[in-house]
PDB file of C-alpha atoms and ligand atoms in Angstrom:
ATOM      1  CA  UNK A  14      21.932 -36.297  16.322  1.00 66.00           C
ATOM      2  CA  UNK A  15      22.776 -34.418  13.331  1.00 90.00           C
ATOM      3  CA  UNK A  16      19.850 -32.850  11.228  1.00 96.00           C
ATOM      4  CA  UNK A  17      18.862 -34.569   8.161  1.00 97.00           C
ATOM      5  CA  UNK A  18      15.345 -33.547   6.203  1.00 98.00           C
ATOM      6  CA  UNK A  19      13.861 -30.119   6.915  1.00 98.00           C
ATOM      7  CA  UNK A  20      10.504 -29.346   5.689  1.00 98.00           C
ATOM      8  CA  UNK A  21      10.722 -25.294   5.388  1.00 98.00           C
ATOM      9  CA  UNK A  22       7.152 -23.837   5.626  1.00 98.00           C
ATOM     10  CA  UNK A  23       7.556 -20.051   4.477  1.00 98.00           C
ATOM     11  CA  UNK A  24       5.048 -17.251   3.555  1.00 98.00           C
ATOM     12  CA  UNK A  25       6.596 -14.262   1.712  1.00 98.00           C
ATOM     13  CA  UNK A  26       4.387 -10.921   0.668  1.00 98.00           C
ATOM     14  CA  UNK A  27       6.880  -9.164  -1.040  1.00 98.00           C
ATOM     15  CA  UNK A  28       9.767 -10.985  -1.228  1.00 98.00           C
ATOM     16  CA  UNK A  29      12.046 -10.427   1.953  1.00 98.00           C
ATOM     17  CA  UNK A  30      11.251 -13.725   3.734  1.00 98.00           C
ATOM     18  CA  UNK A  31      11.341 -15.570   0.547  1.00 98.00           C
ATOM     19  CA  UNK A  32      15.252 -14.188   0.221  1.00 98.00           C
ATOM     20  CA  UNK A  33      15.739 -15.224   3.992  1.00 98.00           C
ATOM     21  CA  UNK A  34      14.165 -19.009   3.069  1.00 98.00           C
ATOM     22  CA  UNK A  35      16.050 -19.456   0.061  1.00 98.00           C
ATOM     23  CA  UNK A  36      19.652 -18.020   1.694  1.00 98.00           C
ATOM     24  CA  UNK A  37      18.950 -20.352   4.404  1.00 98.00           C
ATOM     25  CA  UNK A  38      18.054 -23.567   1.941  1.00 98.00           C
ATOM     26  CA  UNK A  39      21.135 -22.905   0.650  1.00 98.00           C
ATOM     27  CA  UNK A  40      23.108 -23.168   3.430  1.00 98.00           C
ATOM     28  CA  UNK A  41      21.193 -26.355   4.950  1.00 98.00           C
ATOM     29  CA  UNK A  42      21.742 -28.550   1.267  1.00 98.00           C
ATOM     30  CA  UNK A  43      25.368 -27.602   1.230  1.00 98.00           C
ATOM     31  CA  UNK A  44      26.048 -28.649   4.567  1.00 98.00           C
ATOM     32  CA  UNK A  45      24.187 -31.882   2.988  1.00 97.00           C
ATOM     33  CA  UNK A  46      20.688 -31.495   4.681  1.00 98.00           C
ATOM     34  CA  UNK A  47      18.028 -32.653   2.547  1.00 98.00           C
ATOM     35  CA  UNK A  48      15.292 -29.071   1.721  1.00 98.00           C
ATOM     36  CA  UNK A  49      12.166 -28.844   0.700  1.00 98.00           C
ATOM     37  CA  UNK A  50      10.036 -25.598   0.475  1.00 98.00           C
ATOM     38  CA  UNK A  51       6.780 -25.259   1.063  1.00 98.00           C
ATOM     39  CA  UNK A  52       4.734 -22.450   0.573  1.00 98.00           C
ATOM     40  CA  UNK A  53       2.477 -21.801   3.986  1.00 98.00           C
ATOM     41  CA  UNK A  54      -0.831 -20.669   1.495  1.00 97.00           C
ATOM     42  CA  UNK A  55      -0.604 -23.962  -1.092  1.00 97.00           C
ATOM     43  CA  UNK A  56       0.214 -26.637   1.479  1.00 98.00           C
ATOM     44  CA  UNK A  57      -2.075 -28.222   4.714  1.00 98.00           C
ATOM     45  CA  UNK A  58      -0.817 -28.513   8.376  1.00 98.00           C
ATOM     46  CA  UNK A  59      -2.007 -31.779   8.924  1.00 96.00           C
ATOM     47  CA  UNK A  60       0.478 -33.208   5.890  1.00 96.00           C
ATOM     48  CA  UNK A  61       3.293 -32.003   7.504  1.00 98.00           C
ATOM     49  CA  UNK A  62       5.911 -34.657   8.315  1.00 98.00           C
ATOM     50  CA  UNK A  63       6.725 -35.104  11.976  1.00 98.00           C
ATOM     51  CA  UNK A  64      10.044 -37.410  11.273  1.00 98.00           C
ATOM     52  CA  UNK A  65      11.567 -34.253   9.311  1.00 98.00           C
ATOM     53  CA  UNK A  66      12.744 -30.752  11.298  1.00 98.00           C
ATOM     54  CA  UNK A  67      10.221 -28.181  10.524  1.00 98.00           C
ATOM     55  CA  UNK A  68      11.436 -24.603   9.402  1.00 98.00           C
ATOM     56  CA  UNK A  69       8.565 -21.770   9.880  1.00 98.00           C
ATOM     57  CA  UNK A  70       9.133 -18.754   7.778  1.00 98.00           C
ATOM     58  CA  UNK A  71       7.255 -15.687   7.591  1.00 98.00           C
ATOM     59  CA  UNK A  72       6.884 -11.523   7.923  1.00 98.00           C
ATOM     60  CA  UNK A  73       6.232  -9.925  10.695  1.00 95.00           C
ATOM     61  CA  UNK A  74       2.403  -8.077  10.456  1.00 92.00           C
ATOM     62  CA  UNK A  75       0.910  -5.884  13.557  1.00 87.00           C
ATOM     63  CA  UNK A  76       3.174  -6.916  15.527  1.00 85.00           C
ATOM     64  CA  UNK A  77       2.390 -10.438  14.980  1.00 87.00           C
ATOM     65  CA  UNK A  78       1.419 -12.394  11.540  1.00 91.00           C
ATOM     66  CA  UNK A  79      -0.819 -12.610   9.052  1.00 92.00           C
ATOM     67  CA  UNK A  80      -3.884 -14.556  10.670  1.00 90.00           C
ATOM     68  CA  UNK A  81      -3.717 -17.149   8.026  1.00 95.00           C
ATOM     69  CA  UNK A  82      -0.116 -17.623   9.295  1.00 95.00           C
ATOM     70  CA  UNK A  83      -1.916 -18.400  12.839  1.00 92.00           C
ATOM     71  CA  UNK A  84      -4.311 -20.636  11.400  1.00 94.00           C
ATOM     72  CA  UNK A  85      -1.739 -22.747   9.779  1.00 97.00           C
ATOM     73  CA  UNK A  86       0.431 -22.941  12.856  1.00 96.00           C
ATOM     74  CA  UNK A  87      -2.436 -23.632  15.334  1.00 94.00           C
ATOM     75  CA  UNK A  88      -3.603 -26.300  12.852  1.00 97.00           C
ATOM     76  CA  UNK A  89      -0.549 -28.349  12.899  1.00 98.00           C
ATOM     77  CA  UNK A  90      -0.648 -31.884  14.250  1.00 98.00           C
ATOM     78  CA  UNK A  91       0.627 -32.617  18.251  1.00 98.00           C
ATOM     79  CA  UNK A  92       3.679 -34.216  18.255  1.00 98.00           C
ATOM     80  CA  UNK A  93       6.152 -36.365  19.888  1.00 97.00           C
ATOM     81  CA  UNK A  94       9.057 -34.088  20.250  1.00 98.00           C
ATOM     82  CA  UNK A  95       9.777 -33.120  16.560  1.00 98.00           C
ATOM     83  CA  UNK A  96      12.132 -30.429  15.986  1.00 98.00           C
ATOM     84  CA  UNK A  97      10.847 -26.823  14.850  1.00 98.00           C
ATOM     85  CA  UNK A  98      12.561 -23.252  14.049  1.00 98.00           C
ATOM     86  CA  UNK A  99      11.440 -19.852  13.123  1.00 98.00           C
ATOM     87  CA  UNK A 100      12.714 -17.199  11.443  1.00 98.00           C
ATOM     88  CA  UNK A 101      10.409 -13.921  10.338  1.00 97.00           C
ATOM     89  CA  UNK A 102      11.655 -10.674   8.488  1.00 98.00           C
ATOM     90  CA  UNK A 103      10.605  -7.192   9.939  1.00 97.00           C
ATOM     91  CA  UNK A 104      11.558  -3.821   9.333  1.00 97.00           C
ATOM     92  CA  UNK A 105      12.357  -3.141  13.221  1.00 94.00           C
ATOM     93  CA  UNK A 106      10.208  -4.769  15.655  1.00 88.00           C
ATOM     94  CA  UNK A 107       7.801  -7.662  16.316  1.00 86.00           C
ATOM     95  CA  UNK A 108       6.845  -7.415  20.164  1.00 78.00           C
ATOM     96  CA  UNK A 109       5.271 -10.970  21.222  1.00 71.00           C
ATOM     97  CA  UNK A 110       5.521 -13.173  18.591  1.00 86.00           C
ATOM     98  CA  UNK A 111       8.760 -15.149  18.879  1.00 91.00           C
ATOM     99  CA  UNK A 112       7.839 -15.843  22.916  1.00 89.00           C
ATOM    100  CA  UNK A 113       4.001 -16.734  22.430  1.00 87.00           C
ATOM    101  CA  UNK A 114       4.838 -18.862  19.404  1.00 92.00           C
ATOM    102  CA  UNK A 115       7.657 -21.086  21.702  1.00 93.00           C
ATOM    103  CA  UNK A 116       4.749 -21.466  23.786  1.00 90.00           C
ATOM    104  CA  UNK A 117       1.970 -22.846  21.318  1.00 92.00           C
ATOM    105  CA  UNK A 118       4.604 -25.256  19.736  1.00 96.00           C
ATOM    106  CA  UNK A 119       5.833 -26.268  23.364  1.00 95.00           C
ATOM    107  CA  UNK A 120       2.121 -27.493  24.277  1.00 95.00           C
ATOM    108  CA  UNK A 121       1.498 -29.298  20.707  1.00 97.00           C
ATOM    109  CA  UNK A 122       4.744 -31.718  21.761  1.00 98.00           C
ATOM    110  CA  UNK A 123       7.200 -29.961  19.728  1.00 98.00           C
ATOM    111  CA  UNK A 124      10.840 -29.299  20.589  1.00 97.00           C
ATOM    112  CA  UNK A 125      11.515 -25.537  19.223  1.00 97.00           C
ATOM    113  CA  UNK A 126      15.183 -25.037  18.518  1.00 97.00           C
ATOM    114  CA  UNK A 127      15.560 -21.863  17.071  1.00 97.00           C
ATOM    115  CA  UNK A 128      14.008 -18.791  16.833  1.00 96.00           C
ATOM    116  CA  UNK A 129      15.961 -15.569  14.669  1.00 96.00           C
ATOM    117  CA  UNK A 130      13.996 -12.455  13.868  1.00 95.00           C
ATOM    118  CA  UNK A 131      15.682 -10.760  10.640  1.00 97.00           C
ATOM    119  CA  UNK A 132      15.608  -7.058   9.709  1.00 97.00           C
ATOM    120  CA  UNK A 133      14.751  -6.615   5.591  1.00 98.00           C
ATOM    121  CA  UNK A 134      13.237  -3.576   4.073  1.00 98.00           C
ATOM    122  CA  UNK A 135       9.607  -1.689   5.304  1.00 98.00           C
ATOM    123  CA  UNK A 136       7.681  -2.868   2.487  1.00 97.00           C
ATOM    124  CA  UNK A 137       4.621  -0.543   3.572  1.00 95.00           C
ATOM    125  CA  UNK A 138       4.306   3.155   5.240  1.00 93.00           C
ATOM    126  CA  UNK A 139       7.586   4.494   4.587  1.00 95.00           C
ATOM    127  CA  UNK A 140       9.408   2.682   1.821  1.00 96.00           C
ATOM    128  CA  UNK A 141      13.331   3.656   1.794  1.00 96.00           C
ATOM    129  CA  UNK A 142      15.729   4.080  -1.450  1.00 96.00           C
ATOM    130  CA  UNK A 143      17.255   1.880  -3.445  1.00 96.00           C
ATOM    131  CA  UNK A 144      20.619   1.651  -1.948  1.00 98.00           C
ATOM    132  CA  UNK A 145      19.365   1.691   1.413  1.00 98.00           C
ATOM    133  CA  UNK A 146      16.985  -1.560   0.760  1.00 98.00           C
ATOM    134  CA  UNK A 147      19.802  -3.262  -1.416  1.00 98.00           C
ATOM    135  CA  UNK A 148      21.999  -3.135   1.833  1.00 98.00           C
ATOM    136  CA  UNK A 149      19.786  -3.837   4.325  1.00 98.00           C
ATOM    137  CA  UNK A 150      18.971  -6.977   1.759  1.00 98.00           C
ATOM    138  CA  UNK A 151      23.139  -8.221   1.874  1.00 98.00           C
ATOM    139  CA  UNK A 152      22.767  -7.880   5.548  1.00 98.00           C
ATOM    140  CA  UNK A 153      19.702  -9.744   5.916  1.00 98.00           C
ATOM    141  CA  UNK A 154      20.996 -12.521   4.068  1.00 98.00           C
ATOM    142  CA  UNK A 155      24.477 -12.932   5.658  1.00 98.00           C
ATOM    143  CA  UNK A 156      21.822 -13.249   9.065  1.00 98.00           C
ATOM    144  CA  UNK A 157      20.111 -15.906   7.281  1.00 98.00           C
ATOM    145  CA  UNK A 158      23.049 -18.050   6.517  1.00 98.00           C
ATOM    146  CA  UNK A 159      24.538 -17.406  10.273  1.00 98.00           C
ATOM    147  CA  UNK A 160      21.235 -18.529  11.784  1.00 98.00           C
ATOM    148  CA  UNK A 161      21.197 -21.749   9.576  1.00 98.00           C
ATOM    149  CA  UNK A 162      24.929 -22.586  10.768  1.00 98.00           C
ATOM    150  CA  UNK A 163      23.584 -21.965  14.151  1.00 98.00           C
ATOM    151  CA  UNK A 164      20.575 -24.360  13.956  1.00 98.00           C
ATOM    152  CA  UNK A 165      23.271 -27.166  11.946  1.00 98.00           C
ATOM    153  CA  UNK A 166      25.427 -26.806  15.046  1.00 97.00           C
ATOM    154  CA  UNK A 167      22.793 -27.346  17.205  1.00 97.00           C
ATOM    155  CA  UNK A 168      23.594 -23.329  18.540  1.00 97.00           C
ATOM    156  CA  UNK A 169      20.382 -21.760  17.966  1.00 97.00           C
ATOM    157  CA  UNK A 170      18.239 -20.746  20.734  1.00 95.00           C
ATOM    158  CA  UNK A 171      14.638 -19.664  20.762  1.00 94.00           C
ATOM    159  CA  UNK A 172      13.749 -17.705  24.165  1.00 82.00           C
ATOM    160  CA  UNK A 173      11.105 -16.329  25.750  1.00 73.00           C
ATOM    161  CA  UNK A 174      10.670 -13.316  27.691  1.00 70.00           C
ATOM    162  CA  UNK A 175       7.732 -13.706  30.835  1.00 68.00           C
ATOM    163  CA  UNK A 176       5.468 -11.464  30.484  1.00 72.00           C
ATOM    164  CA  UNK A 177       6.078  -9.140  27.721  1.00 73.00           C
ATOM    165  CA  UNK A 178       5.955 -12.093  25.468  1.00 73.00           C
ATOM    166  CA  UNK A 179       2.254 -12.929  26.555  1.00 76.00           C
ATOM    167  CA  UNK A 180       1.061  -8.830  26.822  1.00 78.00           C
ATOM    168  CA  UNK A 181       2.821  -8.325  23.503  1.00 76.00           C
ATOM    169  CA  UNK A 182       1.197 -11.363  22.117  1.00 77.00           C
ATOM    170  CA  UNK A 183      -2.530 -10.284  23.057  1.00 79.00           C
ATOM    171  CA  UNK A 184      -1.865  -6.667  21.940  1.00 79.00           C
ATOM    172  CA  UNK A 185      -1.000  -7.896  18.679  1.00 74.00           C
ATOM    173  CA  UNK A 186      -3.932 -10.523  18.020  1.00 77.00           C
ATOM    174  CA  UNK A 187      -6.284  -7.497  18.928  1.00 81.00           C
ATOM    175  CA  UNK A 188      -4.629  -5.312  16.709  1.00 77.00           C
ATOM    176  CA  UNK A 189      -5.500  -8.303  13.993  1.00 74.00           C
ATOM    177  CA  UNK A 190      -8.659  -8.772  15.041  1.00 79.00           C
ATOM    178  CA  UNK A 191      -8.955  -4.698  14.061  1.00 79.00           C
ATOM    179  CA  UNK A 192      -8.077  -5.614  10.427  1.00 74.00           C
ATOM    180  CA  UNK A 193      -9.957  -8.014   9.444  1.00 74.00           C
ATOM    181  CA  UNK A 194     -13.334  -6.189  11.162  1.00 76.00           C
ATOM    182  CA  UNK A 195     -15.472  -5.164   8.176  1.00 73.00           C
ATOM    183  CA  UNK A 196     -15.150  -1.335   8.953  1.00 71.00           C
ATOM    184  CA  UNK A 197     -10.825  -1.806   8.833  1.00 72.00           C
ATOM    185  CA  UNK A 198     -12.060  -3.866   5.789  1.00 70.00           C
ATOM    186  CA  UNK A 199     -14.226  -1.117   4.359  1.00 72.00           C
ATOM    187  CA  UNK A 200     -11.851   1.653   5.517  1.00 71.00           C
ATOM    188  CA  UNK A 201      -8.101   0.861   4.209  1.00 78.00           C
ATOM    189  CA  UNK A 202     -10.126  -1.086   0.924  1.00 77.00           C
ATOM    190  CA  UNK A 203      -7.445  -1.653  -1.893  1.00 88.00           C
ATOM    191  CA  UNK A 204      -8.859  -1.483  -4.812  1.00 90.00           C
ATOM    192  CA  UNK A 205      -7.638  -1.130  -8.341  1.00 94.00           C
ATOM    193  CA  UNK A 206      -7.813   2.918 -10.193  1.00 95.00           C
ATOM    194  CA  UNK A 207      -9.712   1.667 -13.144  1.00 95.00           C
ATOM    195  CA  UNK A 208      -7.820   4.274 -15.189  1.00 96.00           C
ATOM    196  CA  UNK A 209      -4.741   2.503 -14.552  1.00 97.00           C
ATOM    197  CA  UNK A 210      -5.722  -1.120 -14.771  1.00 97.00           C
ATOM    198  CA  UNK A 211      -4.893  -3.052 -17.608  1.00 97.00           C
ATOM    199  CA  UNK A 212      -7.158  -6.045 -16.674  1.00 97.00           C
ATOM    200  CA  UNK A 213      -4.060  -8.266 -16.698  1.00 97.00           C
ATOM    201  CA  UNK A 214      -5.439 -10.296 -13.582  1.00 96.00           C
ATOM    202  CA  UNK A 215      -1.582 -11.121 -11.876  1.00 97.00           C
ATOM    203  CA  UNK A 216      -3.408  -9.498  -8.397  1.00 97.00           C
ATOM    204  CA  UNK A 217      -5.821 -12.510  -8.867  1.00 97.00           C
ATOM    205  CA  UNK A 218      -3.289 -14.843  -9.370  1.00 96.00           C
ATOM    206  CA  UNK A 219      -0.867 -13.528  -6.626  1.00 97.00           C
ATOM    207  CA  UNK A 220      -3.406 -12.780  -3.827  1.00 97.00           C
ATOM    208  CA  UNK A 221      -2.363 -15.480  -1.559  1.00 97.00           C
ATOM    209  CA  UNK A 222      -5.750 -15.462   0.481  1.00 96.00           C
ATOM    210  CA  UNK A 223      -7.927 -15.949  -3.382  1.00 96.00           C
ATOM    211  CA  UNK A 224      -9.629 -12.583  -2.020  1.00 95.00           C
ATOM    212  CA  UNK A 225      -9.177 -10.554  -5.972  1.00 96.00           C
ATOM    213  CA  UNK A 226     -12.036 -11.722  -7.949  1.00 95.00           C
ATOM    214  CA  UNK A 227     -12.671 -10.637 -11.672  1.00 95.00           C
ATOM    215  CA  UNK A 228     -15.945  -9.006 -12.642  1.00 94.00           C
ATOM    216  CA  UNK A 229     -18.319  -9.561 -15.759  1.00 95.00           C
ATOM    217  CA  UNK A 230     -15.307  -6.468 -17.099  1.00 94.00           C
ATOM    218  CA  UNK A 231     -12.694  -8.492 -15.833  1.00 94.00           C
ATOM    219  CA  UNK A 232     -11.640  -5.576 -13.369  1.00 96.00           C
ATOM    220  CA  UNK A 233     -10.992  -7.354 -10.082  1.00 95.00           C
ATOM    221  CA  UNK A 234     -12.392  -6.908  -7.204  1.00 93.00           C
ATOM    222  CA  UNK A 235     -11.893  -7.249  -3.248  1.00 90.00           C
ATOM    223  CA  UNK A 236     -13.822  -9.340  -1.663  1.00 86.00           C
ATOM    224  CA  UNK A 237     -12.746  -7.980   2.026  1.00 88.00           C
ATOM    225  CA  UNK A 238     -10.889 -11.130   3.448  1.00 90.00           C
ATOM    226  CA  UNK A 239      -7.436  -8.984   2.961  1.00 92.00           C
ATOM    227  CA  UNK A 240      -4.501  -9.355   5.164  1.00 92.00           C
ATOM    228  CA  UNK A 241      -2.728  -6.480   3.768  1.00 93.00           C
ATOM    229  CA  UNK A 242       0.480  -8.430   2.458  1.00 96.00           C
ATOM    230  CA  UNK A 243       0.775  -5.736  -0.024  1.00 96.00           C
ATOM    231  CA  UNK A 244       1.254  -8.906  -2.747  1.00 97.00           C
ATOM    232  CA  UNK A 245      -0.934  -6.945  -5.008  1.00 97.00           C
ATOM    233  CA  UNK A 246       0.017  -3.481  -4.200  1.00 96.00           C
ATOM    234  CA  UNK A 247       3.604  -4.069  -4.765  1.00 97.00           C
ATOM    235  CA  UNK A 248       3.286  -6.332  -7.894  1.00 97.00           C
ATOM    236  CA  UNK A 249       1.179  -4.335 -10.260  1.00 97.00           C
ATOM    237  CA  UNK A 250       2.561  -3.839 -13.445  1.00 97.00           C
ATOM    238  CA  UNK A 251       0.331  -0.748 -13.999  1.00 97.00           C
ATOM    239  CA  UNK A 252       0.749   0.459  -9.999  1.00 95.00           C
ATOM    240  CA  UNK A 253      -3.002   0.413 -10.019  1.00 96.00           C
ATOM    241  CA  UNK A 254      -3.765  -0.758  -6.826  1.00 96.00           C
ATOM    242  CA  UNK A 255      -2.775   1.917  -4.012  1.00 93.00           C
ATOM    243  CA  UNK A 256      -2.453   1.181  -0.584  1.00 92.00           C
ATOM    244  CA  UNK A 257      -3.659   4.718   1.588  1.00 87.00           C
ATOM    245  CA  UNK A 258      -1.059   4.052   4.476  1.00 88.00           C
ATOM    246  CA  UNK A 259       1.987   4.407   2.042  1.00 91.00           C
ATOM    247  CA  UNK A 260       3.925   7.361   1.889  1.00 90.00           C
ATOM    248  CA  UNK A 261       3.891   8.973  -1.437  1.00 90.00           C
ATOM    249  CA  UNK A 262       2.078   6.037  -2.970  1.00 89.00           C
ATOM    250  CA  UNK A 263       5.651   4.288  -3.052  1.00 94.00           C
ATOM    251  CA  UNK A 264       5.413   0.026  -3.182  1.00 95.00           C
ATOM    252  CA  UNK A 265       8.162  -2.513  -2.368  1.00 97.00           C
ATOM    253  CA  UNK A 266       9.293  -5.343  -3.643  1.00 97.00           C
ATOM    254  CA  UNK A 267      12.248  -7.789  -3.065  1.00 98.00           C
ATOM    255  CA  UNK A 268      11.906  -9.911  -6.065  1.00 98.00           C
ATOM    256  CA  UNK A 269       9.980 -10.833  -9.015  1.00 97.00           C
ATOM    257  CA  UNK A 270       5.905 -11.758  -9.333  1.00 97.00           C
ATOM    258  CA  UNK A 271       6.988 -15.040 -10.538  1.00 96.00           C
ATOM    259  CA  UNK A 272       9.134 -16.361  -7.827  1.00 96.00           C
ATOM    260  CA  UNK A 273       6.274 -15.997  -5.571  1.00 95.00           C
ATOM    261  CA  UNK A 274       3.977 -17.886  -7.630  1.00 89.00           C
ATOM    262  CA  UNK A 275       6.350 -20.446  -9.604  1.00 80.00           C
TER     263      UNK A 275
HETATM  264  C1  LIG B 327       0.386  -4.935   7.161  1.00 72.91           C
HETATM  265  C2  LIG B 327       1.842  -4.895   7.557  1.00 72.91           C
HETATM  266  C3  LIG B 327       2.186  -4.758   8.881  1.00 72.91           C
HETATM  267  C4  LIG B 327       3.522  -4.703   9.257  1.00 72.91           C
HETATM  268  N1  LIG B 327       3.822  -4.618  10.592  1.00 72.91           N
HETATM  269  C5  LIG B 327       5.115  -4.604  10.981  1.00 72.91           C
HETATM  270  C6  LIG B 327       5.428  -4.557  12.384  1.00 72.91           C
HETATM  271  O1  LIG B 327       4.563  -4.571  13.257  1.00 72.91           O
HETATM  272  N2  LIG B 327       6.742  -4.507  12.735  1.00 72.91           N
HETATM  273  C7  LIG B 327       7.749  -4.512  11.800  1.00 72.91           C
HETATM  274  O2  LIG B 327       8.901  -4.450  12.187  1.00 72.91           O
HETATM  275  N3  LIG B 327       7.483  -4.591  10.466  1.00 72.91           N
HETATM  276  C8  LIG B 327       6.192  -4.640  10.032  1.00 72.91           C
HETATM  277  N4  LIG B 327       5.897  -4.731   8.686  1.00 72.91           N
HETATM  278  C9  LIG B 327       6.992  -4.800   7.704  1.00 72.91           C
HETATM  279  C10 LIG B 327       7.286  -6.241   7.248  1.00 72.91           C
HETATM  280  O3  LIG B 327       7.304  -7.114   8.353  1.00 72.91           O
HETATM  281  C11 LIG B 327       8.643  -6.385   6.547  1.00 72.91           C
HETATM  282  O4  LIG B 327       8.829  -5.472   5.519  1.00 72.91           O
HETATM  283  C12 LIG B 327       8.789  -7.830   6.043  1.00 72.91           C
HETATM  284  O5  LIG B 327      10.157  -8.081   5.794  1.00 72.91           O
HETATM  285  C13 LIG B 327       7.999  -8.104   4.765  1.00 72.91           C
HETATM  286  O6  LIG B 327       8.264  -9.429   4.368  1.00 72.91           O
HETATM  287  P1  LIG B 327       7.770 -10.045   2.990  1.00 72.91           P
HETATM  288  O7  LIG B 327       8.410  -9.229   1.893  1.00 72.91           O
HETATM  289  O8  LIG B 327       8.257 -11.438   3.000  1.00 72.91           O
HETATM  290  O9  LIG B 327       6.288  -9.926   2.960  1.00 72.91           O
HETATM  291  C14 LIG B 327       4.566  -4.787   8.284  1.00 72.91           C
HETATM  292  C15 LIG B 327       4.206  -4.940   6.934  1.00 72.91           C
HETATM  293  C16 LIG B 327       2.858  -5.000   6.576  1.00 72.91           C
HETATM  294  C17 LIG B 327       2.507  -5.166   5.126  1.00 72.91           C
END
């Protein structure tokens, strides 16, 4: 039966998934499937709608996701066969996360029909040039409206590899489990240069986990629940919040502050 709602659930730090959801909204409403977007940090699991095809959209982190990604995911309702895809952005490679996922959704009930991993521009360590990022943008994007043909045919395909999906899987959740210990949290601590800051609070309004808070000087602060999404390294007008594992201080973004928070 041919698709006709999807509910796209999407997370984007710096813009490259966001890019990927919207190319792929695109290409589902003008092949006449109803779209709606919903951003993974503003919206609950449990309100999801199990009549509709879900979409799950989000970057690739540690070889894995963001926990709160997890949490959401884990969190949705069982179900009775609805359909689900996937598609995350990376800059080259995820390990365990397109296998192990298949497998949570399989034992919730779902029916996973697509899974498409997309390369988009490093957006931390090693941030590439202009021209190199723009390309590697057009690419990802011509990806993104292939894989949503694919799923409209009813072509997609979301495997699994035994074995290295599961050790990749549990490599990556420790790896997580690394970041968000206190000393990770003390260690790799973005924080804003105070010389730099212009108080303008947009890290506060973009941090999708509410971990910037503003003090009595209305410098903001880190409260250590970060998931290193770079949202407020990448976004600051003044480049006041450094992250240490970047090359030459460099930040990327894909888009603007307010198409993340619109
Ligand atoms: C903390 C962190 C960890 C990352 N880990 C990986 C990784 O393991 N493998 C990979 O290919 N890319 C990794 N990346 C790069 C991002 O997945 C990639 O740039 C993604 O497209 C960013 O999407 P966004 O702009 O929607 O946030 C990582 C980025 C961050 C910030």
């Amino acid at each position: 039966m041919s698709i006709q709602n999807i509910d796209f659930y999407f997370f984007s730090g710096t813009g490259n998934t966001l890019i990927v959801t919207k190319a792929m909204a695109k290409t589902f409403k003008e092949n006449g499937i109803k779209t709606n977007l919903f951003k993974i940090e503003d919206s609950k699991p449990y309100d999801v709608n199990l009549t509709h095809v879900i979409g799950l959209g989000f970057p690739v982190a540690e070889l894995s996701t963001y926990d709160f990604i997890w949490k959401f995911i884990n969190d949705l309702p069982n179900s009775n066969g609805t359909k689900i895809f996937m598609v995350d952005t990376l800059a080259g490679f995820s390990g365990g996360i397109v296998g192990s996922l298949r497998e949570i959704l399989k034992k919730k009930g779902y029916n996973p029909i697509g899974a498409k991993e997309i390369i988009m521009p490093p957006n931390i360590f090693y941030i590439q040039d202009e021209t190199t990022n723009k390309n590697k943008v057009q690419k990802g994007i011509k990806k993104a409206k292939e894989y949503a043909e694919d799923i409209i045919q009813g072509k997609s395909i979301w495997g699994r590899v035994p074995i290295f999906s599961d050790l990749a899987y549990y490599i990556s959740i420790t790896g997580l489990k690394i970041t968000h210990s206190n000393l990770n949290q003390k260690l790799l601590y973005l924080t804003a240069d105070r010389e730099k800051c212009n108080r303008c609070g947009l890290c506060v309004d973009i941090c999708p986990l509410n971990n910037i808070q503003i003090d009595n000087e209305k410098y903001p602060i880190n409260m250590k629940n970060c998931a290193y999404c770079m949202r407020c390294t990448s976004f600051c007008p003044k480049n006041a919040i450094p992250c240490p594992l970047n090359y030459k201080g460099k930040t990327y973004r894909a888009v603007m502050a307010k198409d993340l928070i619109e």
